[in-house]
């Protein structure tokens, strides 16, 4: 999980003033980022304008670059960041100018049914999956030479300044290092929460994590924190095994090393039982099915964490489920974003978990294309 840091002085503007700043814009899929000067309009009612201090590079952003996720172009990507509030619009009460914050791609309005439900967290104000690319009022605050630029999942953090709805921003500890806690905006929280909240991993259990990137490593950390006695990392890149073991994996396997399917390998490793919990953190339909069939046919739980390509479909025999297996998905690790992000940052500050293993590179903003090349090469 790499970080592209924005090395710029923090300056404050009157909230009615348009800000001109650098942003990384994608004009169409399968093309590199263009660093251009855009205009960022002031926040309207219930909106917050944020100076981005650090932004992580996430696989979901790369899915847009490859065309796997269908969005509206031109667009400013990025959804895993930390920053400071530059100005607020009318009616904003939860944050003020100067507050350190994390924008969140899963809003929390506190009023809709998912926000109110004890197990819900996918607020109805979200733009996750629909990818409209506009703020809740149906407009954008980004423009380039008069042309509208779309936002990405309520955040758009690959820019020096962004504007989000108040429901999409969480105030955090002012002392928190932005280049680390930005990962709590997506990757860490998604993986860690998948184990803690979505699967509810139990002490002494056996887990398998498919995909050992930043989110997968976070899932390993969540399994360890929950007390799992055996955590098997699964990845076709052996270079990721040492770090996986560093954060809690008890062993790692490469599917390419076996002639039989990886689900059969995992059943062999567990005396035919299969694992208690499995996590798919790749976003491919074949590994989703492999993870499902790797867990126990009666009491196993498999959680889909990785974002699939737009239009992906899965066909499987109902016998895989009717025997008792639980197959479920998770968004942002099941956390209610604005409630949980400040607590997770506090836990980090109290050294209850570390984020250092998830950071492989720290790069300046203008090196963003190189950062994605590292991601695509599996070197982050």
mmCIF file of C-alpha atoms in Angstrom:
data_model
loop_
_atom_site.group_PDB
_atom_site.id
_atom_site.type_symbol
_atom_site.label_atom_id
_atom_site.label_comp_id
_atom_site.label_asym_id
_atom_site.label_seq_id
_atom_site.Cartn_x
_atom_site.Cartn_y
_atom_site.Cartn_z
ATOM 1 C CA UNK A 1 0.000 0.000 0.000
ATOM 2 C CA UNK A 2 1.983 2.967 -1.276
ATOM 3 C CA UNK A 3 1.511 6.575 -0.325
ATOM 4 C CA UNK A 4 1.707 9.582 -2.614
ATOM 5 C CA UNK A 5 2.294 12.524 -0.306
ATOM 6 C CA UNK A 6 1.413 16.074 -1.236
ATOM 7 C CA UNK A 7 4.336 18.289 -0.197
ATOM 8 C CA UNK A 8 2.735 21.715 -0.179
ATOM 9 C CA UNK A 9 2.404 24.503 2.329
ATOM 10 C CA UNK A 10 -0.993 24.739 4.010
ATOM 11 C CA UNK A 11 -2.660 28.029 3.200
ATOM 12 C CA UNK A 12 -6.180 29.158 3.983
ATOM 13 C CA UNK A 13 -8.495 30.977 1.596
ATOM 14 C CA UNK A 14 -11.765 32.797 2.198
ATOM 15 C CA UNK A 15 -14.527 30.164 1.907
ATOM 16 C CA UNK A 16 -16.093 32.038 -1.015
ATOM 17 C CA UNK A 17 -12.924 31.922 -3.117
ATOM 18 C CA UNK A 18 -12.159 29.433 -5.864
ATOM 19 C CA UNK A 19 -8.846 27.664 -5.312
ATOM 20 C CA UNK A 20 -6.528 26.851 -8.177
ATOM 21 C CA UNK A 21 -4.377 23.809 -7.430
ATOM 22 C CA UNK A 22 -2.714 20.745 -8.881
ATOM 23 C CA UNK A 23 -4.715 17.567 -9.433
ATOM 24 C CA UNK A 24 -4.128 14.220 -11.102
ATOM 25 C CA UNK A 25 -6.878 13.858 -13.698
ATOM 26 C CA UNK A 26 -7.816 10.781 -15.728
ATOM 27 C CA UNK A 27 -9.439 11.703 -19.033
ATOM 28 C CA UNK A 28 -10.225 8.170 -20.174
ATOM 29 C CA UNK A 29 -9.408 4.592 -19.086
ATOM 30 C CA UNK A 30 -6.054 2.992 -19.824
ATOM 31 C CA UNK A 31 -4.256 6.333 -19.874
ATOM 32 C CA UNK A 32 -1.835 7.786 -17.307
ATOM 33 C CA UNK A 33 -2.647 10.559 -14.860
ATOM 34 C CA UNK A 34 -2.263 14.125 -16.080
ATOM 35 C CA UNK A 35 -1.084 16.618 -13.478
ATOM 36 C CA UNK A 36 -2.968 19.806 -14.324
ATOM 37 C CA UNK A 37 -4.142 22.956 -12.595
ATOM 38 C CA UNK A 38 -7.832 22.718 -11.767
ATOM 39 C CA UNK A 39 -10.277 25.002 -10.046
ATOM 40 C CA UNK A 40 -11.919 23.873 -6.816
ATOM 41 C CA UNK A 41 -15.074 25.810 -5.986
ATOM 42 C CA UNK A 42 -15.867 26.753 -2.381
ATOM 43 C CA UNK A 43 -17.998 24.397 -0.302
ATOM 44 C CA UNK A 44 -21.757 24.793 -0.445
ATOM 45 C CA UNK A 45 -24.105 24.124 2.467
ATOM 46 C CA UNK A 46 -23.132 21.010 4.467
ATOM 47 C CA UNK A 47 -19.864 20.635 2.547
ATOM 48 C CA UNK A 48 -16.222 20.760 3.600
ATOM 49 C CA UNK A 49 -13.168 21.818 1.575
ATOM 50 C CA UNK A 50 -10.053 19.893 2.591
ATOM 51 C CA UNK A 51 -6.349 20.428 1.984
ATOM 52 C CA UNK A 52 -4.993 16.931 1.265
ATOM 53 C CA UNK A 53 -1.805 16.142 3.180
ATOM 54 C CA UNK A 54 -1.262 12.510 2.129
ATOM 55 C CA UNK A 55 -3.123 10.037 -0.046
ATOM 56 C CA UNK A 56 -2.705 6.303 -0.400
ATOM 57 C CA UNK A 57 -2.795 4.411 -3.675
ATOM 58 C CA UNK A 58 -5.457 1.692 -3.664
ATOM 59 C CA UNK A 59 -6.301 -1.154 -6.026
ATOM 60 C CA UNK A 60 -9.816 0.243 -6.538
ATOM 61 C CA UNK A 61 -8.276 3.338 -8.132
ATOM 62 C CA UNK A 62 -6.271 1.068 -10.421
ATOM 63 C CA UNK A 63 -9.488 -0.746 -11.446
ATOM 64 C CA UNK A 64 -10.671 2.568 -12.906
ATOM 65 C CA UNK A 65 -7.404 3.008 -14.803
ATOM 66 C CA UNK A 66 -7.690 -0.478 -16.307
ATOM 67 C CA UNK A 67 -11.341 -0.048 -17.202
ATOM 68 C CA UNK A 68 -12.498 -2.765 -14.801
ATOM 69 C CA UNK A 69 -14.648 -0.248 -12.911
ATOM 70 C CA UNK A 70 -16.957 1.799 -15.108
ATOM 71 C CA UNK A 71 -17.045 5.475 -14.114
ATOM 72 C CA UNK A 72 -17.728 8.789 -15.818
ATOM 73 C CA UNK A 73 -14.716 10.685 -17.169
ATOM 74 C CA UNK A 74 -12.879 12.974 -16.732
ATOM 75 C CA UNK A 75 -12.378 12.101 -13.090
ATOM 76 C CA UNK A 76 -10.122 12.708 -10.092
ATOM 77 C CA UNK A 77 -9.476 9.425 -8.319
ATOM 78 C CA UNK A 78 -8.191 8.745 -4.792
ATOM 79 C CA UNK A 79 -10.195 7.821 -1.706
ATOM 80 C CA UNK A 80 -7.663 6.996 1.028
ATOM 81 C CA UNK A 81 -6.322 10.203 2.527
ATOM 82 C CA UNK A 82 -5.779 12.528 5.454
ATOM 83 C CA UNK A 83 -5.924 16.288 5.382
ATOM 84 C CA UNK A 84 -6.881 19.478 7.138
ATOM 85 C CA UNK A 85 -10.123 21.439 6.831
ATOM 86 C CA UNK A 86 -9.562 24.615 4.793
ATOM 87 C CA UNK A 87 -13.135 25.935 4.942
ATOM 88 C CA UNK A 88 -16.692 24.788 5.619
ATOM 89 C CA UNK A 89 -20.039 25.570 4.087
ATOM 90 C CA UNK A 90 -23.169 26.775 5.819
ATOM 91 C CA UNK A 91 -24.618 24.399 8.387
ATOM 92 C CA UNK A 92 -21.454 22.332 8.979
ATOM 93 C CA UNK A 93 -21.102 21.610 12.706
ATOM 94 C CA UNK A 94 -18.942 18.486 13.062
ATOM 95 C CA UNK A 95 -15.665 20.010 11.839
ATOM 96 C CA UNK A 96 -14.131 23.473 11.564
ATOM 97 C CA UNK A 97 -11.270 25.169 9.762
ATOM 98 C CA UNK A 98 -7.930 23.747 10.901
ATOM 99 C CA UNK A 99 -9.252 20.342 12.019
ATOM 100 C CA UNK A 100 -7.258 17.315 10.865
ATOM 101 C CA UNK A 101 -9.619 14.911 9.100
ATOM 102 C CA UNK A 102 -9.952 11.760 7.048
ATOM 103 C CA UNK A 103 -12.424 11.891 4.145
ATOM 104 C CA UNK A 104 -14.376 8.660 3.808
ATOM 105 C CA UNK A 105 -15.766 6.969 0.701
ATOM 106 C CA UNK A 106 -18.517 5.451 2.868
ATOM 107 C CA UNK A 107 -20.472 8.405 4.269
ATOM 108 C CA UNK A 108 -22.416 8.309 7.527
ATOM 109 C CA UNK A 109 -25.394 10.641 7.533
ATOM 110 C CA UNK A 110 -26.745 9.080 10.725
ATOM 111 C CA UNK A 111 -30.330 9.236 9.495
ATOM 112 C CA UNK A 112 -30.890 6.633 6.736
ATOM 113 C CA UNK A 113 -31.748 2.975 7.457
ATOM 114 C CA UNK A 114 -28.199 1.567 6.968
ATOM 115 C CA UNK A 115 -26.816 4.243 9.318
ATOM 116 C CA UNK A 116 -29.470 3.511 11.942
ATOM 117 C CA UNK A 117 -29.339 -0.298 11.672
ATOM 118 C CA UNK A 118 -26.809 -1.806 14.097
ATOM 119 C CA UNK A 119 -25.279 -3.972 11.347
ATOM 120 C CA UNK A 120 -25.486 -1.376 8.585
ATOM 121 C CA UNK A 121 -22.771 0.972 7.345
ATOM 122 C CA UNK A 122 -23.454 1.632 3.635
ATOM 123 C CA UNK A 123 -25.072 5.046 4.007
ATOM 124 C CA UNK A 124 -27.548 5.933 1.278
ATOM 125 C CA UNK A 125 -25.492 9.029 0.417
ATOM 126 C CA UNK A 126 -22.703 6.770 -0.889
ATOM 127 C CA UNK A 127 -21.479 6.831 -4.492
ATOM 128 C CA UNK A 128 -19.917 3.389 -4.126
ATOM 129 C CA UNK A 129 -21.022 1.073 -6.926
ATOM 130 C CA UNK A 130 -23.079 3.707 -8.745
ATOM 131 C CA UNK A 131 -20.096 5.971 -9.516
ATOM 132 C CA UNK A 132 -22.198 8.991 -10.463
ATOM 133 C CA UNK A 133 -19.165 11.152 -9.723
ATOM 134 C CA UNK A 134 -21.060 14.100 -8.260
ATOM 135 C CA UNK A 135 -21.773 15.456 -4.799
ATOM 136 C CA UNK A 136 -25.172 14.677 -3.228
ATOM 137 C CA UNK A 137 -26.703 17.823 -4.767
ATOM 138 C CA UNK A 138 -25.870 16.514 -8.256
ATOM 139 C CA UNK A 139 -23.034 18.938 -9.014
ATOM 140 C CA UNK A 140 -19.221 18.973 -8.914
ATOM 141 C CA UNK A 141 -16.785 21.405 -7.308
ATOM 142 C CA UNK A 142 -13.989 20.492 -9.774
ATOM 143 C CA UNK A 143 -13.410 22.068 -13.156
ATOM 144 C CA UNK A 144 -10.613 22.389 -15.722
ATOM 145 C CA UNK A 145 -10.759 25.241 -18.219
ATOM 146 C CA UNK A 146 -14.499 25.371 -17.690
ATOM 147 C CA UNK A 147 -15.017 21.616 -18.114
ATOM 148 C CA UNK A 148 -16.627 19.673 -15.258
ATOM 149 C CA UNK A 149 -14.382 17.087 -13.590
ATOM 150 C CA UNK A 150 -16.100 14.202 -11.791
ATOM 151 C CA UNK A 151 -15.325 13.028 -8.276
ATOM 152 C CA UNK A 152 -14.681 9.456 -7.164
ATOM 153 C CA UNK A 153 -16.668 7.730 -4.404
ATOM 154 C CA UNK A 154 -17.469 10.915 -2.496
ATOM 155 C CA UNK A 155 -13.820 11.807 -1.869
ATOM 156 C CA UNK A 156 -11.361 12.438 -4.790
ATOM 157 C CA UNK A 157 -8.065 12.759 -2.948
ATOM 158 C CA UNK A 158 -5.553 12.899 -5.834
ATOM 159 C CA UNK A 159 -5.728 16.683 -5.689
ATOM 160 C CA UNK A 160 -4.275 19.324 -3.414
ATOM 161 C CA UNK A 161 -7.796 20.355 -2.406
ATOM 162 C CA UNK A 162 -11.069 18.457 -2.473
ATOM 163 C CA UNK A 163 -14.659 19.141 -1.436
ATOM 164 C CA UNK A 164 -16.772 16.496 0.299
ATOM 165 C CA UNK A 165 -20.151 16.383 1.968
ATOM 166 C CA UNK A 166 -20.031 16.713 5.754
ATOM 167 C CA UNK A 167 -21.242 13.115 6.050
ATOM 168 C CA UNK A 168 -18.016 12.013 4.315
ATOM 169 C CA UNK A 169 -15.464 13.491 6.706
ATOM 170 C CA UNK A 170 -14.260 12.351 10.135
ATOM 171 C CA UNK A 171 -12.292 14.518 12.561
ATOM 172 C CA UNK A 172 -9.172 12.808 13.923
ATOM 173 C CA UNK A 173 -6.387 13.400 16.443
ATOM 174 C CA UNK A 174 -4.419 16.490 15.412
ATOM 175 C CA UNK A 175 -1.151 14.718 16.263
ATOM 176 C CA UNK A 176 -1.786 11.749 13.950
ATOM 177 C CA UNK A 177 0.779 11.437 11.127
ATOM 178 C CA UNK A 178 -1.173 11.879 7.865
ATOM 179 C CA UNK A 179 1.224 9.763 5.799
ATOM 180 C CA UNK A 180 0.292 6.773 7.962
ATOM 181 C CA UNK A 181 -3.286 7.261 9.137
ATOM 182 C CA UNK A 182 -4.451 7.988 5.586
ATOM 183 C CA UNK A 183 -4.533 4.185 5.238
ATOM 184 C CA UNK A 184 -7.373 4.091 7.774
ATOM 185 C CA UNK A 185 -9.472 5.844 5.126
ATOM 186 C CA UNK A 186 -9.721 2.586 3.173
ATOM 187 C CA UNK A 187 -7.167 -0.234 2.986
ATOM 188 C CA UNK A 188 -6.394 -0.929 6.604
ATOM 189 C CA UNK A 189 -9.959 -0.489 7.809
ATOM 190 C CA UNK A 190 -11.378 -2.646 5.018
ATOM 191 C CA UNK A 191 -9.126 -5.627 5.731
ATOM 192 C CA UNK A 192 -8.894 -5.351 9.512
ATOM 193 C CA UNK A 193 -12.644 -4.827 9.848
ATOM 194 C CA UNK A 194 -13.430 -7.748 7.539
ATOM 195 C CA UNK A 195 -11.950 -10.045 10.175
ATOM 196 C CA UNK A 196 -13.071 -8.196 13.299
ATOM 197 C CA UNK A 197 -16.549 -7.040 12.262
ATOM 198 C CA UNK A 198 -17.729 -8.912 9.187
ATOM 199 C CA UNK A 199 -16.437 -12.421 9.885
ATOM 200 C CA UNK A 200 -16.206 -12.029 13.657
ATOM 201 C CA UNK A 201 -13.186 -14.338 13.772
ATOM 202 C CA UNK A 202 -13.052 -16.314 16.993
ATOM 203 C CA UNK A 203 -10.051 -17.164 19.194
ATOM 204 C CA UNK A 204 -8.380 -20.419 18.208
ATOM 205 C CA UNK A 205 -9.873 -20.472 14.716
ATOM 206 C CA UNK A 206 -8.188 -21.200 11.381
ATOM 207 C CA UNK A 207 -8.227 -18.523 8.663
ATOM 208 C CA UNK A 208 -7.097 -18.205 5.052
ATOM 209 C CA UNK A 209 -6.480 -14.841 3.386
ATOM 210 C CA UNK A 210 -6.441 -14.808 -0.431
ATOM 211 C CA UNK A 211 -4.355 -11.861 -1.635
ATOM 212 C CA UNK A 212 -1.533 -10.352 0.418
ATOM 213 C CA UNK A 213 -1.531 -6.744 -0.710
ATOM 214 C CA UNK A 214 -2.178 -3.917 1.729
ATOM 215 C CA UNK A 215 -5.801 -4.894 2.390
ATOM 216 C CA UNK A 216 -4.944 -8.586 2.648
ATOM 217 C CA UNK A 217 -2.169 -7.854 5.156
ATOM 218 C CA UNK A 218 -4.689 -5.827 7.143
ATOM 219 C CA UNK A 219 -7.048 -8.820 7.125
ATOM 220 C CA UNK A 220 -4.191 -10.957 8.460
ATOM 221 C CA UNK A 221 -3.670 -8.390 11.210
ATOM 222 C CA UNK A 222 -7.378 -8.508 12.019
ATOM 223 C CA UNK A 223 -7.357 -12.300 12.243
ATOM 224 C CA UNK A 224 -4.381 -12.154 14.578
ATOM 225 C CA UNK A 225 -5.998 -9.468 16.743
ATOM 226 C CA UNK A 226 -9.119 -11.635 16.988
ATOM 227 C CA UNK A 227 -7.052 -14.540 18.319
ATOM 228 C CA UNK A 228 -6.915 -16.893 15.323
ATOM 229 C CA UNK A 229 -4.436 -19.691 15.984
ATOM 230 C CA UNK A 230 -3.669 -20.406 12.338
ATOM 231 C CA UNK A 231 -3.599 -17.832 9.542
ATOM 232 C CA UNK A 232 -2.741 -19.084 6.057
ATOM 233 C CA UNK A 233 -1.740 -16.475 3.490
ATOM 234 C CA UNK A 234 -2.477 -17.291 -0.153
ATOM 235 C CA UNK A 235 -0.839 -15.416 -3.032
ATOM 236 C CA UNK A 236 0.827 -16.151 -6.356
ATOM 237 C CA UNK A 237 3.609 -13.672 -5.500
ATOM 238 C CA UNK A 238 6.027 -15.302 -3.051
ATOM 239 C CA UNK A 239 7.737 -11.979 -2.436
ATOM 240 C CA UNK A 240 4.771 -11.028 -0.269
ATOM 241 C CA UNK A 241 5.181 -13.969 2.108
ATOM 242 C CA UNK A 242 7.805 -12.495 4.482
ATOM 243 C CA UNK A 243 5.736 -9.412 5.249
ATOM 244 C CA UNK A 244 2.587 -11.508 5.667
ATOM 245 C CA UNK A 245 4.378 -13.587 8.276
ATOM 246 C CA UNK A 246 5.687 -10.431 9.907
ATOM 247 C CA UNK A 247 2.132 -9.187 10.532
ATOM 248 C CA UNK A 248 0.699 -12.503 11.688
ATOM 249 C CA UNK A 249 0.433 -15.199 9.000
ATOM 250 C CA UNK A 250 1.512 -18.546 10.397
ATOM 251 C CA UNK A 251 2.219 -19.975 6.938
ATOM 252 C CA UNK A 252 1.858 -19.005 3.281
ATOM 253 C CA UNK A 253 1.085 -20.985 0.136
ATOM 254 C CA UNK A 254 1.378 -20.242 -3.568
ATOM 255 C CA UNK A 255 -1.396 -21.815 -5.694
ATOM 256 C CA UNK A 256 1.050 -22.090 -8.588
ATOM 257 C CA UNK A 257 3.116 -24.588 -6.589
ATOM 258 C CA UNK A 258 0.352 -27.214 -6.696
ATOM 259 C CA UNK A 259 -1.285 -29.275 -9.417
ATOM 260 C CA UNK A 260 -4.564 -29.458 -7.523
ATOM 261 C CA UNK A 261 -6.911 -26.506 -6.872
ATOM 262 C CA UNK A 262 -5.945 -24.311 -3.912
ATOM 263 C CA UNK A 263 -9.201 -25.092 -2.087
ATOM 264 C CA UNK A 264 -8.206 -28.769 -2.066
ATOM 265 C CA UNK A 265 -4.754 -27.827 -0.811
ATOM 266 C CA UNK A 266 -6.280 -25.911 2.100
ATOM 267 C CA UNK A 267 -8.567 -28.828 2.932
ATOM 268 C CA UNK A 268 -5.521 -31.110 2.954
ATOM 269 C CA UNK A 269 -3.744 -28.667 5.284
ATOM 270 C CA UNK A 270 -6.691 -28.773 7.711
ATOM 271 C CA UNK A 271 -7.208 -32.549 7.815
ATOM 272 C CA UNK A 272 -10.090 -32.324 5.374
ATOM 273 C CA UNK A 273 -12.105 -29.817 7.369
ATOM 274 C CA UNK A 274 -11.387 -26.634 5.510
ATOM 275 C CA UNK A 275 -10.702 -23.343 7.267
ATOM 276 C CA UNK A 276 -13.130 -21.689 9.656
ATOM 277 C CA UNK A 277 -12.861 -18.320 7.929
ATOM 278 C CA UNK A 278 -11.624 -17.290 4.487
ATOM 279 C CA UNK A 279 -11.166 -13.847 2.984
ATOM 280 C CA UNK A 280 -10.986 -12.980 -0.713
ATOM 281 C CA UNK A 281 -8.984 -9.763 -1.050
ATOM 282 C CA UNK A 282 -8.232 -9.877 -4.773
ATOM 283 C CA UNK A 283 -11.509 -9.018 -6.479
ATOM 284 C CA UNK A 284 -11.543 -11.920 -8.959
ATOM 285 C CA UNK A 285 -14.519 -14.235 -9.288
ATOM 286 C CA UNK A 286 -12.367 -17.371 -9.492
ATOM 287 C CA UNK A 287 -10.603 -16.601 -6.218
ATOM 288 C CA UNK A 288 -13.951 -15.730 -4.614
ATOM 289 C CA UNK A 289 -15.177 -19.236 -5.379
ATOM 290 C CA UNK A 290 -11.847 -20.737 -4.286
ATOM 291 C CA UNK A 291 -12.089 -18.907 -0.968
ATOM 292 C CA UNK A 292 -15.678 -20.053 -0.479
ATOM 293 C CA UNK A 293 -14.878 -23.704 -1.165
ATOM 294 C CA UNK A 294 -11.811 -23.513 1.079
ATOM 295 C CA UNK A 295 -13.873 -22.977 4.205
ATOM 296 C CA UNK A 296 -15.731 -25.680 6.101
ATOM 297 C CA UNK A 297 -18.857 -26.846 4.269
ATOM 298 C CA UNK A 298 -21.029 -26.640 7.400
ATOM 299 C CA UNK A 299 -19.777 -23.880 9.693
ATOM 300 C CA UNK A 300 -17.270 -21.988 7.542
ATOM 301 C CA UNK A 301 -17.621 -18.299 6.695
ATOM 302 C CA UNK A 302 -16.110 -16.687 3.609
ATOM 303 C CA UNK A 303 -15.962 -12.911 3.213
ATOM 304 C CA UNK A 304 -15.562 -11.077 -0.107
ATOM 305 C CA UNK A 305 -13.382 -8.006 0.469
ATOM 306 C CA UNK A 306 -11.866 -7.280 -2.963
ATOM 307 C CA UNK A 307 -13.819 -5.091 -5.384
ATOM 308 C CA UNK A 308 -14.819 -7.027 -8.547
ATOM 309 C CA UNK A 309 -14.872 -5.638 -12.062
ATOM 310 C CA UNK A 310 -18.092 -3.952 -13.173
ATOM 311 C CA UNK A 311 -20.474 -6.542 -14.617
ATOM 312 C CA UNK A 312 -18.756 -9.551 -13.025
ATOM 313 C CA UNK A 313 -20.994 -12.566 -12.439
ATOM 314 C CA UNK A 314 -20.594 -15.824 -10.535
ATOM 315 C CA UNK A 315 -22.287 -19.153 -11.179
ATOM 316 C CA UNK A 316 -22.018 -21.914 -8.588
ATOM 317 C CA UNK A 317 -23.963 -24.962 -7.412
ATOM 318 C CA UNK A 318 -26.308 -24.241 -4.470
ATOM 319 C CA UNK A 319 -24.901 -27.285 -2.700
ATOM 320 C CA UNK A 320 -21.891 -25.173 -1.726
ATOM 321 C CA UNK A 321 -24.162 -23.008 0.428
ATOM 322 C CA UNK A 322 -27.050 -25.239 1.486
ATOM 323 C CA UNK A 323 -24.785 -27.310 3.721
ATOM 324 C CA UNK A 324 -24.351 -24.316 6.016
ATOM 325 C CA UNK A 325 -21.487 -22.248 4.650
ATOM 326 C CA UNK A 326 -21.887 -18.493 5.034
ATOM 327 C CA UNK A 327 -20.829 -16.327 2.094
ATOM 328 C CA UNK A 328 -20.913 -12.606 2.614
ATOM 329 C CA UNK A 329 -19.454 -9.331 1.481
ATOM 330 C CA UNK A 330 -18.143 -6.341 3.358
ATOM 331 C CA UNK A 331 -17.800 -2.622 2.663
ATOM 332 C CA UNK A 332 -15.156 -0.647 4.553
ATOM 333 C CA UNK A 333 -14.769 -3.572 6.942
ATOM 334 C CA UNK A 334 -18.244 -3.076 8.351
ATOM 335 C CA UNK A 335 -17.230 0.088 10.214
ATOM 336 C CA UNK A 336 -19.635 2.993 10.601
ATOM 337 C CA UNK A 337 -17.182 5.455 9.148
ATOM 338 C CA UNK A 338 -17.479 8.722 11.062
ATOM 339 C CA UNK A 339 -17.946 6.906 14.369
ATOM 340 C CA UNK A 340 -15.125 4.415 13.848
ATOM 341 C CA UNK A 341 -12.366 6.331 12.037
ATOM 342 C CA UNK A 342 -11.527 8.570 15.030
ATOM 343 C CA UNK A 343 -11.414 5.496 17.295
ATOM 344 C CA UNK A 344 -9.169 3.603 14.881
ATOM 345 C CA UNK A 345 -6.808 6.582 14.687
ATOM 346 C CA UNK A 346 -6.808 6.729 18.490
ATOM 347 C CA UNK A 347 -5.995 3.005 18.654
ATOM 348 C CA UNK A 348 -3.121 3.580 16.233
ATOM 349 C CA UNK A 349 -1.791 6.454 18.334
ATOM 350 C CA UNK A 350 -1.957 4.157 21.384
ATOM 351 C CA UNK A 351 0.081 1.568 19.422
ATOM 352 C CA UNK A 352 -2.685 -1.044 19.455
ATOM 353 C CA UNK A 353 -1.729 -1.801 15.844
ATOM 354 C CA UNK A 354 0.929 -0.631 13.404
ATOM 355 C CA UNK A 355 0.577 0.683 9.873
ATOM 356 C CA UNK A 356 4.276 0.708 8.963
ATOM 357 C CA UNK A 357 4.263 -2.741 7.247
ATOM 358 C CA UNK A 358 1.595 -1.490 4.850
ATOM 359 C CA UNK A 359 3.742 1.397 3.581
ATOM 360 C CA UNK A 360 6.328 0.369 1.023
ATOM 361 C CA UNK A 361 6.995 3.693 -0.701
ATOM 362 C CA UNK A 362 6.426 7.374 0.063
ATOM 363 C CA UNK A 363 6.481 9.506 -3.067
ATOM 364 C CA UNK A 364 5.778 13.128 -4.055
ATOM 365 C CA UNK A 365 2.499 13.903 -5.792
ATOM 366 C CA UNK A 366 4.052 14.373 -9.228
ATOM 367 C CA UNK A 367 5.322 10.774 -9.125
ATOM 368 C CA UNK A 368 1.796 9.341 -8.957
ATOM 369 C CA UNK A 369 2.122 7.431 -12.233
ATOM 370 C CA UNK A 370 5.274 5.738 -10.916
ATOM 371 C CA UNK A 371 3.349 4.840 -7.768
ATOM 372 C CA UNK A 372 0.721 3.049 -9.817
ATOM 373 C CA UNK A 373 3.394 1.260 -11.806
ATOM 374 C CA UNK A 374 4.712 -0.132 -8.504
ATOM 375 C CA UNK A 375 1.182 -1.181 -7.554
ATOM 376 C CA UNK A 376 0.637 -2.933 -10.872
ATOM 377 C CA UNK A 377 4.001 -4.698 -10.584
ATOM 378 C CA UNK A 378 3.090 -6.028 -7.123
ATOM 379 C CA UNK A 379 5.913 -4.069 -5.488
ATOM 380 C CA UNK A 380 3.824 -2.240 -2.927
#
